[in-house]
Every structure is written in structure tokens, then in C-alpha cells.
PDB file of C-alpha atoms in Angstrom:
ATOM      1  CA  UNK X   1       0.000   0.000   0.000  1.00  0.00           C
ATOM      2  CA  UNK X   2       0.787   3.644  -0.849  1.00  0.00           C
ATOM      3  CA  UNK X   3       2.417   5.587   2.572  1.00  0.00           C
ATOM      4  CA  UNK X   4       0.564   8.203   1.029  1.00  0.00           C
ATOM      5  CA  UNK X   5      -2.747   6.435   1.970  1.00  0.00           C
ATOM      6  CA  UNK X   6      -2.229   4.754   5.297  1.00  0.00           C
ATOM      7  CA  UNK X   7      -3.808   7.669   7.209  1.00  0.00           C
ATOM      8  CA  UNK X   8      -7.292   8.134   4.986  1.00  0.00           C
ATOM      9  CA  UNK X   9      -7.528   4.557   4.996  1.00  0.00           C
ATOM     10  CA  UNK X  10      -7.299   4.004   8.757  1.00  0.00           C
ATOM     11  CA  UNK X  11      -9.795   7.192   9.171  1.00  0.00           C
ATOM     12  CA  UNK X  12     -11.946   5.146   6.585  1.00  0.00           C
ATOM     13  CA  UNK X  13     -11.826   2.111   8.913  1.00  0.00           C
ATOM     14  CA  UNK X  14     -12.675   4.254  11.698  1.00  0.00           C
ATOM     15  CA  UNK X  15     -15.535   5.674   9.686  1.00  0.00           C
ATOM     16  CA  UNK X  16     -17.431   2.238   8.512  1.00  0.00           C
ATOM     17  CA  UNK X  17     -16.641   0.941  12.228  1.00  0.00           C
ATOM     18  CA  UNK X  18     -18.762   3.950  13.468  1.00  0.00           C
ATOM     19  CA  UNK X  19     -21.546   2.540  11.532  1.00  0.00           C
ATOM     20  CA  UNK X  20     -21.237  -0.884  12.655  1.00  0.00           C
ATOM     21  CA  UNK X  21     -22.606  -2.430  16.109  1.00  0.00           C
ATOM     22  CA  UNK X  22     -20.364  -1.355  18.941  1.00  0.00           C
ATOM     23  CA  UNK X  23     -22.564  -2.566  22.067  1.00  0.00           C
ATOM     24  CA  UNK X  24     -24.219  -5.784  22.349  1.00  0.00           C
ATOM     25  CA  UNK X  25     -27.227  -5.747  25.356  1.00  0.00           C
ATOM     26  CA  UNK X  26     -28.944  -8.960  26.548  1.00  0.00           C
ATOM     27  CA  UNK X  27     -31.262  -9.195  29.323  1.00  0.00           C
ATOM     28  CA  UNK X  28     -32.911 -12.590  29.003  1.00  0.00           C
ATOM     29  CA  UNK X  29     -33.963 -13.649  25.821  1.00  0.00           C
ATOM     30  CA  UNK X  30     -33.723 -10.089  24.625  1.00  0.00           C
ATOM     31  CA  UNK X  31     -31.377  -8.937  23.225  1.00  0.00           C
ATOM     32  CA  UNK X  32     -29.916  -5.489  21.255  1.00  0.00           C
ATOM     33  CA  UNK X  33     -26.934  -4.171  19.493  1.00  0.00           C
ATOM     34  CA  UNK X  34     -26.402  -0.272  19.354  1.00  0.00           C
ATOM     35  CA  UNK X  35     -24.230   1.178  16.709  1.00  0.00           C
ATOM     36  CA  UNK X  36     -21.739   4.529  17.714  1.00  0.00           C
ATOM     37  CA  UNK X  37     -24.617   6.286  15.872  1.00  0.00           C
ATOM     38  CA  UNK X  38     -27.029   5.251  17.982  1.00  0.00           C
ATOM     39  CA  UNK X  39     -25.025   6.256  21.223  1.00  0.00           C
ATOM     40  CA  UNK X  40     -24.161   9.370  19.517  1.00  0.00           C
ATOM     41  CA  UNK X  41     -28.271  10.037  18.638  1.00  0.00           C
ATOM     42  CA  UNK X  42     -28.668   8.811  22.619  1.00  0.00           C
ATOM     43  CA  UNK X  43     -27.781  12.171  24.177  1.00  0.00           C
ATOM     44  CA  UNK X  44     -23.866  11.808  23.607  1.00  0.00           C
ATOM     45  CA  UNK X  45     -23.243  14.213  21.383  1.00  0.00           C
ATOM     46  CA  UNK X  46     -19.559  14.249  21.545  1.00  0.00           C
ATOM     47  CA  UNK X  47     -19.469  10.894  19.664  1.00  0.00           C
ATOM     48  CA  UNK X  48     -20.855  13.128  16.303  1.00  0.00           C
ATOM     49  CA  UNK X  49     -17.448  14.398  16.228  1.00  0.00           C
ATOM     50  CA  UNK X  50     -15.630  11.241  15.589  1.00  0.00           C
ATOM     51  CA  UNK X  51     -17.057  10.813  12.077  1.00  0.00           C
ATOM     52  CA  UNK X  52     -16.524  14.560  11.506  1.00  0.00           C
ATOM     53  CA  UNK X  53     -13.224  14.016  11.866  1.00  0.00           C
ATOM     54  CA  UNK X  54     -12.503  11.514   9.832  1.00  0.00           C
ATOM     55  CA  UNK X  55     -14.144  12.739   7.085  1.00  0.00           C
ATOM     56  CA  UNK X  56     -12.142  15.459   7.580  1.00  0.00           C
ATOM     57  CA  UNK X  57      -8.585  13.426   7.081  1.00  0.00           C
ATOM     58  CA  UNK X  58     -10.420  11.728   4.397  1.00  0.00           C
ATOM     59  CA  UNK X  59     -11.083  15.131   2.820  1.00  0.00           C
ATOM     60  CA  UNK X  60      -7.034  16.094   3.103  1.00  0.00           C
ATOM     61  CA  UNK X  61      -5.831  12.928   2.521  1.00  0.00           C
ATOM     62  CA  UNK X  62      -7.677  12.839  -1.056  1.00  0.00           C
ATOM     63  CA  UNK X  63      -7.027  16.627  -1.926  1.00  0.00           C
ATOM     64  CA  UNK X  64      -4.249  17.393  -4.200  1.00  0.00           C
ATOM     65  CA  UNK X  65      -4.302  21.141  -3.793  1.00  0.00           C
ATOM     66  CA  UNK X  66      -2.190  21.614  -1.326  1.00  0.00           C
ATOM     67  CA  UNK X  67       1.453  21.314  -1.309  1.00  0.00           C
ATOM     68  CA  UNK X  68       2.291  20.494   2.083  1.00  0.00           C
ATOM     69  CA  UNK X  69      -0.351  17.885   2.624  1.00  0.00           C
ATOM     70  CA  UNK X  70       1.609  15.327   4.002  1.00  0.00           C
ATOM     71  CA  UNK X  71       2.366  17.505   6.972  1.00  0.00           C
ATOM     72  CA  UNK X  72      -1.257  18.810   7.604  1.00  0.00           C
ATOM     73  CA  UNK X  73      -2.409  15.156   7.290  1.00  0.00           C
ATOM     74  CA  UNK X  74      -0.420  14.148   9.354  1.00  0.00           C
ATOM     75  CA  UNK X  75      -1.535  16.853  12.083  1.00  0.00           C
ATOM     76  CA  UNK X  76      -5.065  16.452  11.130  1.00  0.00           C
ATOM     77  CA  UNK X  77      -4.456  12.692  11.513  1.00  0.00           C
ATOM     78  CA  UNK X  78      -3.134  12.899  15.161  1.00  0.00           C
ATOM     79  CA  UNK X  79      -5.654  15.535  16.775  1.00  0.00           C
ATOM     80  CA  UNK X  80      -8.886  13.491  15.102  1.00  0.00           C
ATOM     81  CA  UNK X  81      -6.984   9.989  16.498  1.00  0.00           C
ATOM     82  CA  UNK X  82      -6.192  11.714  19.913  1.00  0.00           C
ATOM     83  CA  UNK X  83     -10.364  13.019  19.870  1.00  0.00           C
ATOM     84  CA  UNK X  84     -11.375   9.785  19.004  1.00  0.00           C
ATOM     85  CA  UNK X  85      -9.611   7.360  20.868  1.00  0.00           C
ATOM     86  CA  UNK X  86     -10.450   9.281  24.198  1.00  0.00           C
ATOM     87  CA  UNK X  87     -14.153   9.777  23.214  1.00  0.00           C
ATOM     88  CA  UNK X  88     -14.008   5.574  22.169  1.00  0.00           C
ATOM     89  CA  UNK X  89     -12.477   5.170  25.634  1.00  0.00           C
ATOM     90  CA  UNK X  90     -14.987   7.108  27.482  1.00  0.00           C
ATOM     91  CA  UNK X  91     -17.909   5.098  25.672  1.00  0.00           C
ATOM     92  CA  UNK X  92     -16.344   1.725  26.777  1.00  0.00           C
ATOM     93  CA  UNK X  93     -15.982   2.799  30.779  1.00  0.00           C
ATOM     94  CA  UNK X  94     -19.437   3.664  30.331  1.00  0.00           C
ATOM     95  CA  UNK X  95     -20.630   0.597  28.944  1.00  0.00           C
ATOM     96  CA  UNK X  96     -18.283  -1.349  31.506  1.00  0.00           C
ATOM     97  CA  UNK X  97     -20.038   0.521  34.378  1.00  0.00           C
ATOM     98  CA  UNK X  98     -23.184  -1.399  34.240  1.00  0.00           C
ATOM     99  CA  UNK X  99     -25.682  -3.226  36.892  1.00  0.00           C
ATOM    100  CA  UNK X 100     -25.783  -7.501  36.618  1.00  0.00           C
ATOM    101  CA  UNK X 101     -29.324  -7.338  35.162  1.00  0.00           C
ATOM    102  CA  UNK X 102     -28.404  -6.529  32.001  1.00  0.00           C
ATOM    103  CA  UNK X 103     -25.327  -7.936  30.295  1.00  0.00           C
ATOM    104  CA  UNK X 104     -23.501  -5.041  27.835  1.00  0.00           C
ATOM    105  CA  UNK X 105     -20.842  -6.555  26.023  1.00  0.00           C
ATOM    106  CA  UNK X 106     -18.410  -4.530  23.094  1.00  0.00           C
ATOM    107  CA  UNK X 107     -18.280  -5.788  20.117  1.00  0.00           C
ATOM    108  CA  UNK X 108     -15.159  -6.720  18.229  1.00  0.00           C
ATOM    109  CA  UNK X 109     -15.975  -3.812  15.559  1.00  0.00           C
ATOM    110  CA  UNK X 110     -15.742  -1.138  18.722  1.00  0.00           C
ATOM    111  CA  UNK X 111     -12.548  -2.648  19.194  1.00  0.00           C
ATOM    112  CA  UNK X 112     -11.493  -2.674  15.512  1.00  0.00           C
ATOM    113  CA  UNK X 113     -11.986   1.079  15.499  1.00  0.00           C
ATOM    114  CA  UNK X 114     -10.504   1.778  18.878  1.00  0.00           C
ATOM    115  CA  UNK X 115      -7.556   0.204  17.596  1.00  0.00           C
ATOM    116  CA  UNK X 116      -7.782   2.136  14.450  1.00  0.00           C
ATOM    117  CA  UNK X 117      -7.910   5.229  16.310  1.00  0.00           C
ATOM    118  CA  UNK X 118      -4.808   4.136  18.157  1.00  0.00           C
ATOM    119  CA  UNK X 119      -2.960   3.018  15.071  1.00  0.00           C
ATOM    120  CA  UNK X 120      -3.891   6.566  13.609  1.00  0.00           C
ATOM    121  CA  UNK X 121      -2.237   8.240  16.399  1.00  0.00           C
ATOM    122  CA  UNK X 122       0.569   6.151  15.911  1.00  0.00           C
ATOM    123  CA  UNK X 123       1.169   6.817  12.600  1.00  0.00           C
ATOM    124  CA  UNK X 124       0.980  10.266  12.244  1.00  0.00           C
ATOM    125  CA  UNK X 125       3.299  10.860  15.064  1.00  0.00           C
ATOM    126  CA  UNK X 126       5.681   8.703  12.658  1.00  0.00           C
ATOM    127  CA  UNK X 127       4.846  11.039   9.850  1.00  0.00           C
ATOM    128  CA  UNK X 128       5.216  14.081  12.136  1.00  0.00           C
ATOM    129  CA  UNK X 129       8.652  13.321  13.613  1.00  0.00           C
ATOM    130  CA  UNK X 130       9.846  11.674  10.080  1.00  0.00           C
ATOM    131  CA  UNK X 131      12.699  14.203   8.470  1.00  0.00           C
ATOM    132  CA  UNK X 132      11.029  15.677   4.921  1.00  0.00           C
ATOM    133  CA  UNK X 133      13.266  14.561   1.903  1.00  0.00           C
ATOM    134  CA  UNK X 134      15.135  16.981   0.228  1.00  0.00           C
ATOM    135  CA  UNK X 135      15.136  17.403  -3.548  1.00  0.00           C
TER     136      UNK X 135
END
């Protein structure tokens, strides 16, 4: 894969994983699975900004107009990670911090994009600290 890519297409993993079911609920026989969109539509409104985000380092990671894009990506790349992973974080204490009764569990896509979001970080303080080449 393109080095030029690795950041929009972790943000892009973030993205779908936003969309897919991050807490699974049973109580019984019943059971439910809540997507981060439906936490974020829940009252947690903080959670909107993690797809804004990435859409974001989508946006500059695709854009050819600039000339110094690698460097804004990469800056964009680490404040959206840093957002996102601590917002991601907060979500699973919450869902940790529940009574017996009901049985919340995370799914392995929550983890999938917490561990994007981590991986994000990580590579754009790579790209940050990496010397530009001179030509």
C-alpha cells in the first residue's frame, strides 16, 4: 500500500466501524446491538465528532491542492486519532459501568476502530517526527 494512503484509509476504517454495532445488550432472551450512531443520537453528542473528523482526514488525505499535505495530514491525523480514541475510551468505561441485570458486552468492531484510532495516532506521530526529503 501507498504511505501516502495509510492515514485516509485508517480514518476510513474508523468511519465504517462507526456505523457498525459497537454494544451488544442482553437481558434474558432479549437482546440489542447499538451502533456509535445510535449512542451518539442517545444524548452523547460528543461521539458526532468522531465521524466529523474523519471525514475530515479523508477530505485532506484525497485533496491534491495543497502542497504540504503530508504535513497537515499528518496533524489532522493525530488531533482526530487523539479526539477519538479518548471519546471511544470514554464510551467503553461507560458501557463497563453497568448493573448484573443486564449484560452489555463490546463488540469486536468497537474494538477494531478503537484500535484504528490508536494506530492513527501512531502513525501520524511517525509522519510528524519523520525528516522531509530533500530534492
Amino acid at each position: 500500500m501507498d504511505s501516502k494512503r495509510v492515514i485516509p484509509s485508517i480514518a476510513l476504517i474508523v468511519l465504517i466501524c462507526f456505523l457498525l454495532p459497537w454494544v451488544h445488550l442482553s437481558c434474558g432472551a432479549s437482546e440489542n446491538r447499538l451502533t456509535g450512531v445510535d449512542i451518539a443520537r442517545d444524548g452523547r453528542i460528543g461521539l458526532w465528532l468522531i465521524p466529523l473528523l474523519m471525514l475530515a482526514v479523508i477530505f485532506v488525505g484525497v485533496a491534491r491542492a495543497w502542497k504540504d499535505r503530508q504535513q497537515l495530514l499528518a496533524q489532522l491525523g493525530l488531533i482526530a486519532g487523539l479526539v477519538s480514541a479518548y471519546l471511544m475510551n470514554r464510551e467503553r468505561i461507560r458501557a463497563e459501568d453497568t448493573s448484573e441485570l443486564i449484560a452489555v458486552g463490546l463488540t469486536g468492531w468497537f474494538w477494531l476502530g478503537l484500535g484504528s484510532t490508536i494506530a492513527l495516532v501512531i502513525v501520524s506521530v511517525l509522519r510528524l517526527l519523520k525528516r522531509p526529503r530533500k530534492t
